[in-house]
PDB file of C-alpha atoms in Angstrom:
ATOM      1  CA  UNK A   1     106.564  49.440  65.113  1.00 49.00           C
ATOM      2  CA  UNK A   2     107.234  46.104  64.676  1.00 51.00           C
ATOM      3  CA  UNK A   3     104.920  43.406  65.361  1.00 53.00           C
ATOM      4  CA  UNK A   4     105.967  41.630  68.704  1.00 55.00           C
ATOM      5  CA  UNK A   5     104.744  37.684  68.976  1.00 55.00           C
ATOM      6  CA  UNK A   6     104.749  35.123  71.474  1.00 55.00           C
ATOM      7  CA  UNK A   7     107.173  32.206  70.907  1.00 57.00           C
ATOM      8  CA  UNK A   8     105.906  29.674  68.846  1.00 58.00           C
ATOM      9  CA  UNK A   9     102.386  31.306  68.232  1.00 60.00           C
ATOM     10  CA  UNK A  10     100.512  33.792  65.703  1.00 64.00           C
ATOM     11  CA  UNK A  11      99.068  36.161  68.350  1.00 76.00           C
ATOM     12  CA  UNK A  12     100.574  39.781  68.819  1.00 81.00           C
ATOM     13  CA  UNK A  13     101.711  40.155  72.421  1.00 80.00           C
ATOM     14  CA  UNK A  14      99.586  43.253  73.496  1.00 86.00           C
ATOM     15  CA  UNK A  15     101.054  46.379  75.550  1.00 84.00           C
ATOM     16  CA  UNK A  16     100.299  45.054  78.907  1.00 83.00           C
ATOM     17  CA  UNK A  17     102.412  41.993  78.458  1.00 86.00           C
ATOM     18  CA  UNK A  18     105.134  44.079  76.936  1.00 85.00           C
ATOM     19  CA  UNK A  19     105.192  46.340  79.882  1.00 84.00           C
ATOM     20  CA  UNK A  20     105.344  43.515  82.102  1.00 82.00           C
ATOM     21  CA  UNK A  21     108.068  41.475  80.194  1.00 84.00           C
ATOM     22  CA  UNK A  22     110.354  44.792  80.540  1.00 86.00           C
ATOM     23  CA  UNK A  23     109.155  44.885  84.196  1.00 83.00           C
ATOM     24  CA  UNK A  24     110.472  41.721  84.899  1.00 83.00           C
ATOM     25  CA  UNK A  25     113.758  42.192  82.804  1.00 86.00           C
ATOM     26  CA  UNK A  26     114.401  45.312  85.126  1.00 85.00           C
ATOM     27  CA  UNK A  27     113.518  42.897  88.350  1.00 82.00           C
ATOM     28  CA  UNK A  28     116.101  40.436  86.992  1.00 85.00           C
ATOM     29  CA  UNK A  29     118.898  42.967  86.426  1.00 88.00           C
ATOM     30  CA  UNK A  30     118.495  44.890  89.480  1.00 86.00           C
ATOM     31  CA  UNK A  31     118.886  41.313  91.487  1.00 84.00           C
ATOM     32  CA  UNK A  32     121.672  40.017  89.372  1.00 88.00           C
ATOM     33  CA  UNK A  33     123.613  43.180  90.014  1.00 88.00           C
ATOM     34  CA  UNK A  34     122.975  43.076  93.900  1.00 86.00           C
ATOM     35  CA  UNK A  35     123.897  39.521  93.749  1.00 87.00           C
ATOM     36  CA  UNK A  36     127.147  40.560  91.958  1.00 90.00           C
ATOM     37  CA  UNK A  37     127.974  43.017  95.046  1.00 88.00           C
ATOM     38  CA  UNK A  38     127.134  40.003  97.529  1.00 85.00           C
ATOM     39  CA  UNK A  39     129.487  37.753  95.018  1.00 86.00           C
ATOM     40  CA  UNK A  40     132.371  40.732  95.204  1.00 87.00           C
ATOM     41  CA  UNK A  41     132.074  40.814  99.116  1.00 84.00           C
ATOM     42  CA  UNK A  42     132.340  37.081  99.405  1.00 79.00           C
ATOM     43  CA  UNK A  43     135.183  36.963  96.594  1.00 81.00           C
ATOM     44  CA  UNK A  44     137.260  39.895  98.281  1.00 80.00           C
ATOM     45  CA  UNK A  45     136.755  38.401 102.098  1.00 77.00           C
ATOM     46  CA  UNK A  46     137.986  34.771 100.518  1.00 75.00           C
ATOM     47  CA  UNK A  47     140.822  36.442  99.301  1.00 74.00           C
ATOM     48  CA  UNK A  48     141.731  38.769 102.411  1.00 70.00           C
ATOM     49  CA  UNK A  49     141.732  35.203 104.659  1.00 65.00           C
ATOM     50  CA  UNK A  50     144.220  34.895 107.320  1.00 60.00           C
ATOM     51  CA  UNK A  51     146.248  31.861 107.431  1.00 59.00           C
ATOM     52  CA  UNK A  52     143.470  30.134 105.891  1.00 57.00           C
ATOM     53  CA  UNK A  53     141.441  30.103 108.997  1.00 56.00           C
ATOM     54  CA  UNK A  54     138.247  31.496 107.345  1.00 54.00           C
ATOM     55  CA  UNK A  55     137.181  34.660 105.511  1.00 49.00           C
ATOM     56  CA  UNK A  56     135.923  36.085 108.313  1.00 52.00           C
ATOM     57  CA  UNK A  57     139.003  35.656 110.562  1.00 59.00           C
ATOM     58  CA  UNK A  58     141.561  38.264 111.811  1.00 63.00           C
ATOM     59  CA  UNK A  59     141.685  41.802 110.274  1.00 74.00           C
ATOM     60  CA  UNK A  60     141.180  42.972 106.992  1.00 79.00           C
ATOM     61  CA  UNK A  61     142.768  46.093 105.789  1.00 81.00           C
ATOM     62  CA  UNK A  62     141.078  49.295 106.468  1.00 87.00           C
ATOM     63  CA  UNK A  63     140.235  50.371 103.066  1.00 88.00           C
ATOM     64  CA  UNK A  64     138.874  47.079 102.067  1.00 85.00           C
ATOM     65  CA  UNK A  65     136.677  47.148 105.117  1.00 88.00           C
ATOM     66  CA  UNK A  66     135.386  50.863 104.360  1.00 93.00           C
ATOM     67  CA  UNK A  67     134.917  50.017 100.525  1.00 91.00           C
ATOM     68  CA  UNK A  68     132.730  46.777 101.510  1.00 90.00           C
ATOM     69  CA  UNK A  69     130.811  48.615 103.989  1.00 92.00           C
ATOM     70  CA  UNK A  70     130.260  51.382 101.393  1.00 94.00           C
ATOM     71  CA  UNK A  71     129.005  48.451  99.085  1.00 91.00           C
ATOM     72  CA  UNK A  72     126.926  46.972 101.513  1.00 89.00           C
ATOM     73  CA  UNK A  73     125.200  50.248 102.484  1.00 92.00           C
ATOM     74  CA  UNK A  74     124.560  50.897  98.931  1.00 92.00           C
ATOM     75  CA  UNK A  75     123.899  48.008  97.893  1.00 90.00           C
ATOM     76  CA  UNK A  76     121.006  47.269 100.599  1.00 87.00           C
ATOM     77  CA  UNK A  77     119.847  50.763 100.685  1.00 91.00           C
ATOM     78  CA  UNK A  78     119.969  51.645  97.042  1.00 89.00           C
ATOM     79  CA  UNK A  79     118.862  48.521  95.590  1.00 86.00           C
ATOM     80  CA  UNK A  80     115.878  48.156  98.082  1.00 85.00           C
ATOM     81  CA  UNK A  81     114.943  51.720  96.764  1.00 88.00           C
ATOM     82  CA  UNK A  82     115.701  51.121  92.960  1.00 86.00           C
ATOM     83  CA  UNK A  83     113.733  47.439  93.423  1.00 84.00           C
ATOM     84  CA  UNK A  84     110.950  48.809  95.272  1.00 85.00           C
ATOM     85  CA  UNK A  85     110.024  50.588  92.220  1.00 84.00           C
ATOM     86  CA  UNK A  86     109.738  47.542  89.895  1.00 82.00           C
ATOM     87  CA  UNK A  87     107.675  45.396  91.862  1.00 84.00           C
ATOM     88  CA  UNK A  88     104.233  45.011  92.382  1.00 84.00           C
ATOM     89  CA  UNK A  89     102.611  45.164  95.846  1.00 88.00           C
ATOM     90  CA  UNK A  90     101.978  41.455  96.228  1.00 89.00           C
ATOM     91  CA  UNK A  91     105.997  41.162  95.443  1.00 86.00           C
ATOM     92  CA  UNK A  92     106.483  43.750  98.065  1.00 88.00           C
ATOM     93  CA  UNK A  93     103.930  42.268 100.344  1.00 92.00           C
ATOM     94  CA  UNK A  94     105.987  39.090 100.082  1.00 91.00           C
ATOM     95  CA  UNK A  95     109.234  40.549 100.865  1.00 89.00           C
ATOM     96  CA  UNK A  96     108.160  42.599 103.553  1.00 92.00           C
ATOM     97  CA  UNK A  97     106.420  39.085 105.167  1.00 94.00           C
ATOM     98  CA  UNK A  98     109.722  37.633 104.606  1.00 93.00           C
ATOM     99  CA  UNK A  99     111.670  40.690 106.413  1.00 92.00           C
ATOM    100  CA  UNK A 100     109.214  40.567 109.393  1.00 95.00           C
ATOM    101  CA  UNK A 101     109.208  36.714 110.003  1.00 96.00           C
ATOM    102  CA  UNK A 102     112.997  37.165 109.944  1.00 94.00           C
ATOM    103  CA  UNK A 103     113.110  39.736 112.546  1.00 94.00           C
ATOM    104  CA  UNK A 104     110.765  38.312 114.623  1.00 96.00           C
ATOM    105  CA  UNK A 105     113.189  34.825 114.745  1.00 95.00           C
ATOM    106  CA  UNK A 106     116.258  37.316 115.492  1.00 94.00           C
ATOM    107  CA  UNK A 107     114.461  38.942 118.097  1.00 95.00           C
ATOM    108  CA  UNK A 108     112.974  35.908 120.048  1.00 96.00           C
ATOM    109  CA  UNK A 109     116.294  33.726 119.335  1.00 94.00           C
ATOM    110  CA  UNK A 110     119.168  36.181 120.294  1.00 94.00           C
ATOM    111  CA  UNK A 111     117.975  37.117 123.845  1.00 95.00           C
ATOM    112  CA  UNK A 112     117.327  33.174 124.637  1.00 96.00           C
ATOM    113  CA  UNK A 113     120.635  32.392 123.163  1.00 95.00           C
ATOM    114  CA  UNK A 114     122.111  35.364 125.332  1.00 95.00           C
ATOM    115  CA  UNK A 115     120.615  34.150 128.717  1.00 96.00           C
ATOM    116  CA  UNK A 116     121.586  30.776 128.085  1.00 96.00           C
ATOM    117  CA  UNK A 117     125.258  32.021 127.337  1.00 96.00           C
ATOM    118  CA  UNK A 118     125.400  34.060 130.800  1.00 96.00           C
ATOM    119  CA  UNK A 119     124.275  30.883 132.494  1.00 96.00           C
ATOM    120  CA  UNK A 120     127.011  29.072 131.089  1.00 95.00           C
ATOM    121  CA  UNK A 121     124.574  26.664 129.226  1.00 97.00           C
ATOM    122  CA  UNK A 122     125.732  27.700 125.363  1.00 96.00           C
ATOM    123  CA  UNK A 123     128.700  29.372 123.605  1.00 95.00           C
ATOM    124  CA  UNK A 124     128.622  33.064 123.657  1.00 94.00           C
ATOM    125  CA  UNK A 125     126.109  34.386 120.749  1.00 92.00           C
ATOM    126  CA  UNK A 126     127.451  34.736 117.254  1.00 90.00           C
ATOM    127  CA  UNK A 127     126.875  37.729 115.074  1.00 87.00           C
ATOM    128  CA  UNK A 128     127.963  35.441 112.178  1.00 85.00           C
ATOM    129  CA  UNK A 129     125.246  32.610 113.166  1.00 90.00           C
ATOM    130  CA  UNK A 130     122.471  35.513 113.910  1.00 91.00           C
ATOM    131  CA  UNK A 131     122.964  37.174 110.475  1.00 88.00           C
ATOM    132  CA  UNK A 132     123.191  33.655 108.751  1.00 89.00           C
ATOM    133  CA  UNK A 133     119.835  32.679 110.272  1.00 93.00           C
ATOM    134  CA  UNK A 134     118.363  36.476 109.348  1.00 92.00           C
ATOM    135  CA  UNK A 135     118.960  35.688 106.179  1.00 89.00           C
ATOM    136  CA  UNK A 136     117.674  32.027 105.635  1.00 93.00           C
ATOM    137  CA  UNK A 137     114.366  32.798 107.504  1.00 95.00           C
ATOM    138  CA  UNK A 138     113.787  35.477 105.023  1.00 92.00           C
ATOM    139  CA  UNK A 139     114.404  33.523 102.236  1.00 92.00           C
ATOM    140  CA  UNK A 140     112.250  30.801 103.376  1.00 95.00           C
ATOM    141  CA  UNK A 141     109.358  32.960 104.713  1.00 95.00           C
ATOM    142  CA  UNK A 142     109.591  35.224 101.211  1.00 92.00           C
ATOM    143  CA  UNK A 143     109.462  31.916  99.255  1.00 92.00           C
ATOM    144  CA  UNK A 144     106.440  30.594 101.436  1.00 95.00           C
ATOM    145  CA  UNK A 145     104.658  33.522 101.077  1.00 93.00           C
ATOM    146  CA  UNK A 146     105.342  34.383  97.320  1.00 88.00           C
ATOM    147  CA  UNK A 147     104.341  30.494  96.282  1.00 90.00           C
ATOM    148  CA  UNK A 148     101.958  29.326  98.703  1.00 88.00           C
TER     149      UNK A 148
END
């Protein structure tokens, strides 16, 4: 077995450090593949743009919609399970905190927006805005929990 050394150092890297390094590599691979899936979705939607009005305007071909929906489900469900197997309890706690905060914000925001819309005081609730809000809050809450 070859000796593993730290960059710029003369001490040998222990087996725990090697395992941690491999674990971080697997986490980076999983996240990269999930980001690639999101990028593919965005690219396909932009290429199926209707009259330049925006990626989500008009209908997209049924086969494309089925493929993107399948990619979404496999990425979210499969990716979550795969990623969870390669993180520790602190990372999992930060992620669950982010998910819970995002869910709470959407559960609070949507009914208020809906009621204001029904009272003709606000525009109709927009799923794209709600989905974007969910992700933005989830990322902010996760980063706050992880790095505070």
